[in-house]
Amino acid sequence: DAGVIQSPRHEVTEMGQEVTLRCKPISGHDYLFWYRQTMMRGLELLIYFNNNVPIDDSGMPEDRFSAKMPNASFSTLKIQPSEPRDSAVYFCASSRGSYNEQFFGPGTRLTVL
Amino acid sequence: AQTVTQSQPEMSVQEAETVTLSCTYDTSESDYYLFWYKQPPSRQMILVIRQEAYKQQNATENRFSVNFQKAAKSFSLKISDSQLGDAAMYFCAYRSAGATNKLIFGTGTLLAVQP
């Protein structure tokens, strides 16, 4: 079975540009999570969905960040406008049920110049 | 709010030896889950081992085992017979057993394995 798929793997953009990160969870998983990893803050949960509905977005840093899950097999995390401090590795993870293991994707390394 | 602390930023072990990584956490909850994740240079986060707080028996997975001390809020990871492939960043994580599905991570311990 394919794992969690994220695209792109690397993204370099300039400050002020819109960035869209994509995630395809494992088929049959009903929970989807977006995490951000930085040297300063470590790994932090941004938002998570259950059955395509956002449940907790308290980790989203500011209004420039938005996430959607239009269907069970696709989610996006958008940053508009991007800033250099958004440079990080963004992970998507999915799980079947709330008590089971979260499987992580390979991450997207975002660099904002 | 729950917090997870890993006090060892870096550790080193000789191949075939045993190493223990430390993790402490703070919570007022009685029911929760604890995890150790491995992040090799490929960046992929891989679950190493999981412990349910209600279980007194320490979890084991092949060469990996934990020492779970609920009263002390301590959750250390022991790697036996260390292999070169064990070199990675290791993260301790906490998750409430309640409605929230958040994983709260520690800052990580970078493990080097010397041949």
PDB file of C-alpha atoms in Angstrom:
ATOM      1  CA  ASP A   1       0.000   0.000   0.000  1.00  0.00           C
ATOM      2  CA  ALA A   2       1.204   3.504  -0.733  1.00  0.00           C
ATOM      3  CA  GLY A   3       1.931   5.616   2.276  1.00  0.00           C
ATOM      4  CA  VAL A   4       1.027   9.236   2.781  1.00  0.00           C
ATOM      5  CA  ILE A   5       1.996  11.176  -0.325  1.00  0.00           C
ATOM      6  CA  GLN A   6       3.079  14.797  -0.204  1.00  0.00           C
ATOM      7  CA  SER A   7       3.951  17.157  -2.993  1.00  0.00           C
ATOM      8  CA  PRO A   8       6.119  18.905  -3.753  1.00  0.00           C
ATOM      9  CA  ARG A   9       9.067  17.485  -1.784  1.00  0.00           C
ATOM     10  CA  HIS A  10      10.884  20.781  -2.034  1.00  0.00           C
ATOM     11  CA  GLU A  11       9.567  24.251  -2.685  1.00  0.00           C
ATOM     12  CA  VAL A  12      11.551  27.438  -3.020  1.00  0.00           C
ATOM     13  CA  THR A  13       9.635  30.658  -3.387  1.00  0.00           C
ATOM     14  CA  GLU A  14       9.997  34.345  -2.859  1.00  0.00           C
ATOM     15  CA  MET A  15       8.455  36.348  -0.078  1.00  0.00           C
ATOM     16  CA  GLY A  16       4.929  37.415  -0.891  1.00  0.00           C
ATOM     17  CA  GLN A  17       4.148  34.496  -3.174  1.00  0.00           C
ATOM     18  CA  GLU A  18       1.365  32.016  -2.579  1.00  0.00           C
ATOM     19  CA  VAL A  19       2.444  28.500  -1.672  1.00  0.00           C
ATOM     20  CA  THR A  20       0.257  25.400  -1.814  1.00  0.00           C
ATOM     21  CA  LEU A  21       1.307  22.126  -0.251  1.00  0.00           C
ATOM     22  CA  ARG A  22      -0.549  18.946  -1.082  1.00  0.00           C
ATOM     23  CA  CYS A  23      -1.252  15.724   0.734  1.00  0.00           C
ATOM     24  CA  LYS A  24      -2.875  12.430  -0.137  1.00  0.00           C
ATOM     25  CA  PRO A  25      -3.605  10.354   2.976  1.00  0.00           C
ATOM     26  CA  ILE A  26      -3.558   6.590   3.138  1.00  0.00           C
ATOM     27  CA  SER A  27      -6.754   5.152   1.701  1.00  0.00           C
ATOM     28  CA  GLY A  28      -9.296   4.388   4.407  1.00  0.00           C
ATOM     29  CA  HIS A  29      -7.801   6.746   6.954  1.00  0.00           C
ATOM     30  CA  ASP A  30     -10.291   9.192   8.403  1.00  0.00           C
ATOM     31  CA  TYR A  31      -7.919  11.526  10.243  1.00  0.00           C
ATOM     32  CA  LEU A  32      -5.495  13.886   8.553  1.00  0.00           C
ATOM     33  CA  PHE A  33      -2.924  16.086  10.288  1.00  0.00           C
ATOM     34  CA  TRP A  34      -0.640  18.914   9.187  1.00  0.00           C
ATOM     35  CA  TYR A  35       2.555  19.480  11.194  1.00  0.00           C
ATOM     36  CA  ARG A  36       5.363  21.989  10.860  1.00  0.00           C
ATOM     37  CA  GLN A  37       8.951  21.305  11.891  1.00  0.00           C
ATOM     38  CA  THR A  38      11.460  24.095  12.554  1.00  0.00           C
ATOM     39  CA  MET A  39      14.683  24.269  14.497  1.00  0.00           C
ATOM     40  CA  MET A  40      13.247  26.890  16.821  1.00  0.00           C
ATOM     41  CA  ARG A  41       9.847  25.355  17.591  1.00  0.00           C
ATOM     42  CA  GLY A  42      10.361  21.682  16.820  1.00  0.00           C
ATOM     43  CA  LEU A  43       7.380  19.686  15.574  1.00  0.00           C
ATOM     44  CA  GLU A  44       4.040  21.358  16.077  1.00  0.00           C
ATOM     45  CA  LEU A  45       0.538  20.447  15.000  1.00  0.00           C
ATOM     46  CA  LEU A  46      -1.066  23.062  12.783  1.00  0.00           C
ATOM     47  CA  ILE A  47      -4.488  21.562  12.097  1.00  0.00           C
ATOM     48  CA  TYR A  48      -6.248  18.254  11.866  1.00  0.00           C
ATOM     49  CA  PHE A  49      -9.321  16.921  10.087  1.00  0.00           C
ATOM     50  CA  ASN A  50     -11.725  14.106  10.817  1.00  0.00           C
ATOM     51  CA  ASN A  51     -13.828  12.875   7.921  1.00  0.00           C
ATOM     52  CA  ASN A  52     -12.777  15.949   5.931  1.00  0.00           C
ATOM     53  CA  VAL A  53     -13.965  18.369   8.638  1.00  0.00           C
ATOM     54  CA  PRO A  54     -11.444  20.589  10.445  1.00  0.00           C
ATOM     55  CA  ILE A  55     -11.510  19.688  14.125  1.00  0.00           C
ATOM     56  CA  ASP A  56      -8.728  21.748  15.675  1.00  0.00           C
ATOM     57  CA  ASP A  57      -6.946  24.590  13.907  1.00  0.00           C
ATOM     58  CA  SER A  58      -5.565  26.237  17.025  1.00  0.00           C
ATOM     59  CA  GLY A  59      -2.014  25.605  15.828  1.00  0.00           C
ATOM     60  CA  MET A  60      -2.398  27.575  12.623  1.00  0.00           C
ATOM     61  CA  PRO A  61      -0.036  30.486  13.165  1.00  0.00           C
ATOM     62  CA  GLU A  62      -2.023  33.258  11.511  1.00  0.00           C
ATOM     63  CA  ASP A  63      -4.556  34.112   8.866  1.00  0.00           C
ATOM     64  CA  ARG A  64      -2.005  33.712   6.119  1.00  0.00           C
ATOM     65  CA  PHE A  65      -2.318  29.963   6.632  1.00  0.00           C
ATOM     66  CA  SER A  66      -5.339  28.006   5.479  1.00  0.00           C
ATOM     67  CA  ALA A  67      -6.054  24.302   5.036  1.00  0.00           C
ATOM     68  CA  LYS A  68      -8.754  22.447   3.192  1.00  0.00           C
ATOM     69  CA  MET A  69      -9.807  18.874   2.715  1.00  0.00           C
ATOM     70  CA  PRO A  70     -12.322  18.752  -0.142  1.00  0.00           C
ATOM     71  CA  ASN A  71     -12.505  14.960  -0.099  1.00  0.00           C
ATOM     72  CA  ALA A  72     -11.161  11.941   1.747  1.00  0.00           C
ATOM     73  CA  SER A  73      -8.143  11.579  -0.502  1.00  0.00           C
ATOM     74  CA  PHE A  74      -6.791  15.097  -0.748  1.00  0.00           C
ATOM     75  CA  SER A  75      -5.808  18.026   1.438  1.00  0.00           C
ATOM     76  CA  THR A  76      -4.005  21.304   0.864  1.00  0.00           C
ATOM     77  CA  LEU A  77      -2.160  23.718   3.109  1.00  0.00           C
ATOM     78  CA  LYS A  78      -1.899  27.179   1.637  1.00  0.00           C
ATOM     79  CA  ILE A  79       0.248  30.103   2.733  1.00  0.00           C
ATOM     80  CA  GLN A  80      -0.626  33.480   1.248  1.00  0.00           C
ATOM     81  CA  PRO A  81       1.436  35.616   1.312  1.00  0.00           C
ATOM     82  CA  SER A  82       4.488  33.634   2.292  1.00  0.00           C
ATOM     83  CA  GLU A  83       7.223  35.068   4.529  1.00  0.00           C
ATOM     84  CA  PRO A  84      10.802  33.929   5.221  1.00  0.00           C
ATOM     85  CA  ARG A  85       9.800  32.804   8.729  1.00  0.00           C
ATOM     86  CA  ASP A  86       7.485  30.234   7.138  1.00  0.00           C
ATOM     87  CA  SER A  87      10.539  28.299   5.969  1.00  0.00           C
ATOM     88  CA  ALA A  88      10.205  24.844   7.517  1.00  0.00           C
ATOM     89  CA  VAL A  89       9.454  21.223   6.781  1.00  0.00           C
ATOM     90  CA  TYR A  90       5.729  20.594   6.587  1.00  0.00           C
ATOM     91  CA  PHE A  91       4.473  17.093   7.306  1.00  0.00           C
ATOM     92  CA  CYS A  92       1.147  15.534   6.586  1.00  0.00           C
ATOM     93  CA  ALA A  93       0.056  12.470   8.564  1.00  0.00           C
ATOM     94  CA  SER A  94      -3.024  10.269   8.562  1.00  0.00           C
ATOM     95  CA  SER A  95      -4.572   7.660  10.827  1.00  0.00           C
ATOM     96  CA  ARG A  96      -7.497   5.291  10.905  1.00  0.00           C
ATOM     97  CA  GLY A  97      -9.484   6.239  13.966  1.00  0.00           C
ATOM     98  CA  SER A  98      -8.354   8.535  16.704  1.00  0.00           C
ATOM     99  CA  TYR A  99      -6.482   5.931  18.729  1.00  0.00           C
ATOM    100  CA  ASN A 100      -4.331   4.416  16.042  1.00  0.00           C
ATOM    101  CA  GLU A 101      -0.876   5.225  14.786  1.00  0.00           C
ATOM    102  CA  GLN A 102      -0.349   8.356  12.737  1.00  0.00           C
ATOM    103  CA  PHE A 103       1.544   7.604   9.532  1.00  0.00           C
ATOM    104  CA  PHE A 104       3.666  10.480   8.292  1.00  0.00           C
ATOM    105  CA  GLY A 105       4.427  11.544   4.779  1.00  0.00           C
ATOM    106  CA  PRO A 106       7.975  12.407   3.657  1.00  0.00           C
ATOM    107  CA  GLY A 107       7.432  16.117   4.245  1.00  0.00           C
ATOM    108  CA  THR A 108       7.758  19.214   2.078  1.00  0.00           C
ATOM    109  CA  ARG A 109      10.782  21.400   2.692  1.00  0.00           C
ATOM    110  CA  LEU A 110       9.677  24.976   2.111  1.00  0.00           C
ATOM    111  CA  THR A 111      12.181  27.777   1.671  1.00  0.00           C
ATOM    112  CA  VAL A 112      10.899  31.332   1.417  1.00  0.00           C
ATOM    113  CA  LEU A 113      13.538  33.793   0.229  1.00  0.00           C
TER     114      LEU A 113
ATOM    115  CA  ALA B   1      -1.234  22.080  29.018  1.00  0.00           C
ATOM    116  CA  GLN B   2       0.862  19.027  28.430  1.00  0.00           C
ATOM    117  CA  THR B   3       4.581  19.304  27.789  1.00  0.00           C
ATOM    118  CA  VAL B   4       7.256  16.831  26.725  1.00  0.00           C
ATOM    119  CA  THR B   5      10.910  17.328  27.611  1.00  0.00           C
ATOM    120  CA  GLN B   6      13.924  15.604  26.133  1.00  0.00           C
ATOM    121  CA  SER B   7      16.968  16.805  28.034  1.00  0.00           C
ATOM    122  CA  GLN B   8      19.600  15.153  25.845  1.00  0.00           C
ATOM    123  CA  PRO B   9      20.060  17.077  22.573  1.00  0.00           C
ATOM    124  CA  GLU B  10      22.685  14.569  21.384  1.00  0.00           C
ATOM    125  CA  MET B  11      23.784  11.075  22.330  1.00  0.00           C
ATOM    126  CA  SER B  12      26.389   8.705  20.977  1.00  0.00           C
ATOM    127  CA  VAL B  13      26.698   4.932  21.209  1.00  0.00           C
ATOM    128  CA  GLN B  14      29.089   2.311  19.915  1.00  0.00           C
ATOM    129  CA  GLU B  15      27.731  -0.224  17.492  1.00  0.00           C
ATOM    130  CA  ALA B  16      26.364  -3.305  19.326  1.00  0.00           C
ATOM    131  CA  GLU B  17      26.143  -1.404  22.616  1.00  0.00           C
ATOM    132  CA  THR B  18      23.032  -0.253  24.478  1.00  0.00           C
ATOM    133  CA  VAL B  19      21.837   3.323  24.803  1.00  0.00           C
ATOM    134  CA  THR B  20      18.990   4.921  26.716  1.00  0.00           C
ATOM    135  CA  LEU B  21      17.241   8.096  25.625  1.00  0.00           C
ATOM    136  CA  SER B  22      15.369  10.096  28.257  1.00  0.00           C
ATOM    137  CA  CYS B  23      11.953  11.701  28.119  1.00  0.00           C
ATOM    138  CA  THR B  24       9.821  13.309  30.775  1.00  0.00           C
ATOM    139  CA  TYR B  25       6.375  14.769  30.408  1.00  0.00           C
ATOM    140  CA  ASP B  26       3.939  16.820  32.356  1.00  0.00           C
ATOM    141  CA  THR B  27       0.216  16.183  32.413  1.00  0.00           C
ATOM    142  CA  SER B  28      -2.719  16.213  34.772  1.00  0.00           C
ATOM    143  CA  GLU B  29      -4.471  13.471  32.847  1.00  0.00           C
ATOM    144  CA  SER B  30      -4.529   9.856  33.961  1.00  0.00           C
ATOM    145  CA  ASP B  31      -5.121   8.250  30.601  1.00  0.00           C
ATOM    146  CA  TYR B  32      -2.856   8.955  27.652  1.00  0.00           C
ATOM    147  CA  TYR B  33      -0.459   7.455  25.142  1.00  0.00           C
ATOM    148  CA  LEU B  34       3.274   7.884  24.758  1.00  0.00           C
ATOM    149  CA  PHE B  35       5.327   7.307  21.632  1.00  0.00           C
ATOM    150  CA  TRP B  36       8.870   7.280  20.362  1.00  0.00           C
ATOM    151  CA  TYR B  37       9.347   8.328  16.744  1.00  0.00           C
ATOM    152  CA  LYS B  38      12.521   8.018  14.715  1.00  0.00           C
ATOM    153  CA  GLN B  39      13.478  10.558  12.057  1.00  0.00           C
ATOM    154  CA  PRO B  40      16.450   9.472   9.940  1.00  0.00           C
ATOM    155  CA  PRO B  41      18.184  11.862   7.516  1.00  0.00           C
ATOM    156  CA  SER B  42      15.494  11.040   4.950  1.00  0.00           C
ATOM    157  CA  ARG B  43      13.124  13.078   7.184  1.00  0.00           C
ATOM    158  CA  GLN B  44      10.530  10.316   7.279  1.00  0.00           C
ATOM    159  CA  MET B  45       8.911  10.055  10.721  1.00  0.00           C
ATOM    160  CA  ILE B  46       8.702   6.415  11.752  1.00  0.00           C
ATOM    161  CA  LEU B  47       6.911   5.086  14.821  1.00  0.00           C
ATOM    162  CA  VAL B  48       9.303   3.051  16.933  1.00  0.00           C
ATOM    163  CA  ILE B  49       7.214   2.114  19.926  1.00  0.00           C
ATOM    164  CA  ARG B  50       3.994   3.017  21.734  1.00  0.00           C
ATOM    165  CA  GLN B  51       2.904   2.783  25.362  1.00  0.00           C
ATOM    166  CA  GLU B  52      -0.600   3.065  26.785  1.00  0.00           C
ATOM    167  CA  ALA B  53      -0.580   4.738  30.192  1.00  0.00           C
ATOM    168  CA  TYR B  54      -3.050   2.265  31.654  1.00  0.00           C
ATOM    169  CA  LYS B  55      -0.702  -0.621  30.938  1.00  0.00           C
ATOM    170  CA  GLN B  56       1.847  -1.352  33.629  1.00  0.00           C
ATOM    171  CA  GLN B  57       3.906  -3.594  31.397  1.00  0.00           C
ATOM    172  CA  ASN B  58       6.637  -1.810  29.464  1.00  0.00           C
ATOM    173  CA  ALA B  59       6.310  -2.008  25.694  1.00  0.00           C
ATOM    174  CA  THR B  60       8.973  -3.782  23.648  1.00  0.00           C
ATOM    175  CA  GLU B  61       9.591  -4.013  19.917  1.00  0.00           C
ATOM    176  CA  ASN B  62      12.548  -6.214  19.052  1.00  0.00           C
ATOM    177  CA  ARG B  63      15.676  -4.266  20.108  1.00  0.00           C
ATOM    178  CA  PHE B  64      13.624  -1.322  21.369  1.00  0.00           C
ATOM    179  CA  SER B  65      12.061  -1.181  24.801  1.00  0.00           C
ATOM    180  CA  VAL B  66      10.773   1.496  27.122  1.00  0.00           C
ATOM    181  CA  ASN B  67      10.956   2.152  30.832  1.00  0.00           C
ATOM    182  CA  PHE B  68       7.628   3.749  31.675  1.00  0.00           C
ATOM    183  CA  GLN B  69       7.437   5.262  35.141  1.00  0.00           C
ATOM    184  CA  LYS B  70       3.954   6.771  35.414  1.00  0.00           C
ATOM    185  CA  ALA B  71       4.362   8.302  38.856  1.00  0.00           C
ATOM    186  CA  ALA B  72       7.618   9.944  37.855  1.00  0.00           C
ATOM    187  CA  LYS B  73       6.205  10.889  34.430  1.00  0.00           C
ATOM    188  CA  SER B  74       9.196   9.376  32.750  1.00  0.00           C
ATOM    189  CA  PHE B  75       9.338   7.450  29.481  1.00  0.00           C
ATOM    190  CA  SER B  76      12.820   6.414  28.383  1.00  0.00           C
ATOM    191  CA  LEU B  77      13.747   4.440  25.281  1.00  0.00           C
ATOM    192  CA  LYS B  78      16.371   1.711  25.400  1.00  0.00           C
ATOM    193  CA  ILE B  79      18.013   0.575  22.190  1.00  0.00           C
ATOM    194  CA  SER B  80      19.900  -2.697  22.538  1.00  0.00           C
ATOM    195  CA  ASP B  81      22.550  -4.007  20.162  1.00  0.00           C
ATOM    196  CA  SER B  82      22.729  -0.623  18.421  1.00  0.00           C
ATOM    197  CA  GLN B  83      23.115  -0.691  14.666  1.00  0.00           C
ATOM    198  CA  LEU B  84      24.381   1.930  12.233  1.00  0.00           C
ATOM    199  CA  GLY B  85      20.846   2.259  10.897  1.00  0.00           C
ATOM    200  CA  ASP B  86      19.646   3.414  14.295  1.00  0.00           C
ATOM    201  CA  ALA B  87      21.406   6.740  13.790  1.00  0.00           C
ATOM    202  CA  ALA B  88      18.635   9.318  13.645  1.00  0.00           C
ATOM    203  CA  MET B  89      16.746  11.980  15.553  1.00  0.00           C
ATOM    204  CA  TYR B  90      14.425  10.444  18.118  1.00  0.00           C
ATOM    205  CA  PHE B  91      11.302  12.216  19.293  1.00  0.00           C
ATOM    206  CA  CYS B  92       9.224  11.437  22.321  1.00  0.00           C
ATOM    207  CA  ALA B  93       5.534  12.304  21.941  1.00  0.00           C
ATOM    208  CA  TYR B  94       2.425  12.476  24.093  1.00  0.00           C
ATOM    209  CA  ARG B  95      -1.199  12.132  23.149  1.00  0.00           C
ATOM    210  CA  SER B  96      -4.237  12.454  25.330  1.00  0.00           C
ATOM    211  CA  ALA B  97      -6.651   9.528  25.356  1.00  0.00           C
ATOM    212  CA  GLY B  98      -9.518  11.976  25.267  1.00  0.00           C
ATOM    213  CA  ALA B  99     -11.234  13.542  22.317  1.00  0.00           C
ATOM    214  CA  THR B 100      -8.237  15.469  21.090  1.00  0.00           C
ATOM    215  CA  ASN B 101      -5.941  13.660  18.700  1.00  0.00           C
ATOM    216  CA  LYS B 102      -2.964  15.988  19.055  1.00  0.00           C
ATOM    217  CA  LEU B 103       0.547  14.620  19.259  1.00  0.00           C
ATOM    218  CA  ILE B 104       2.793  16.799  21.420  1.00  0.00           C
ATOM    219  CA  PHE B 105       6.443  16.287  20.622  1.00  0.00           C
ATOM    220  CA  GLY B 106       9.629  16.803  22.569  1.00  0.00           C
ATOM    221  CA  THR B 107      12.558  18.638  21.011  1.00  0.00           C
ATOM    222  CA  GLY B 108      14.337  15.455  19.993  1.00  0.00           C
ATOM    223  CA  THR B 109      17.599  13.643  20.681  1.00  0.00           C
ATOM    224  CA  LEU B 110      20.109  13.173  17.896  1.00  0.00           C
ATOM    225  CA  LEU B 111      21.626   9.707  18.189  1.00  0.00           C
ATOM    226  CA  ALA B 112      24.960   8.932  16.557  1.00  0.00           C
ATOM    227  CA  VAL B 113      26.126   5.333  16.227  1.00  0.00           C
ATOM    228  CA  GLN B 114      29.878   4.841  16.076  1.00  0.00           C
ATOM    229  CA  PRO B 115      31.239   1.840  14.142  1.00  0.00           C
TER     230      PRO B 115
END
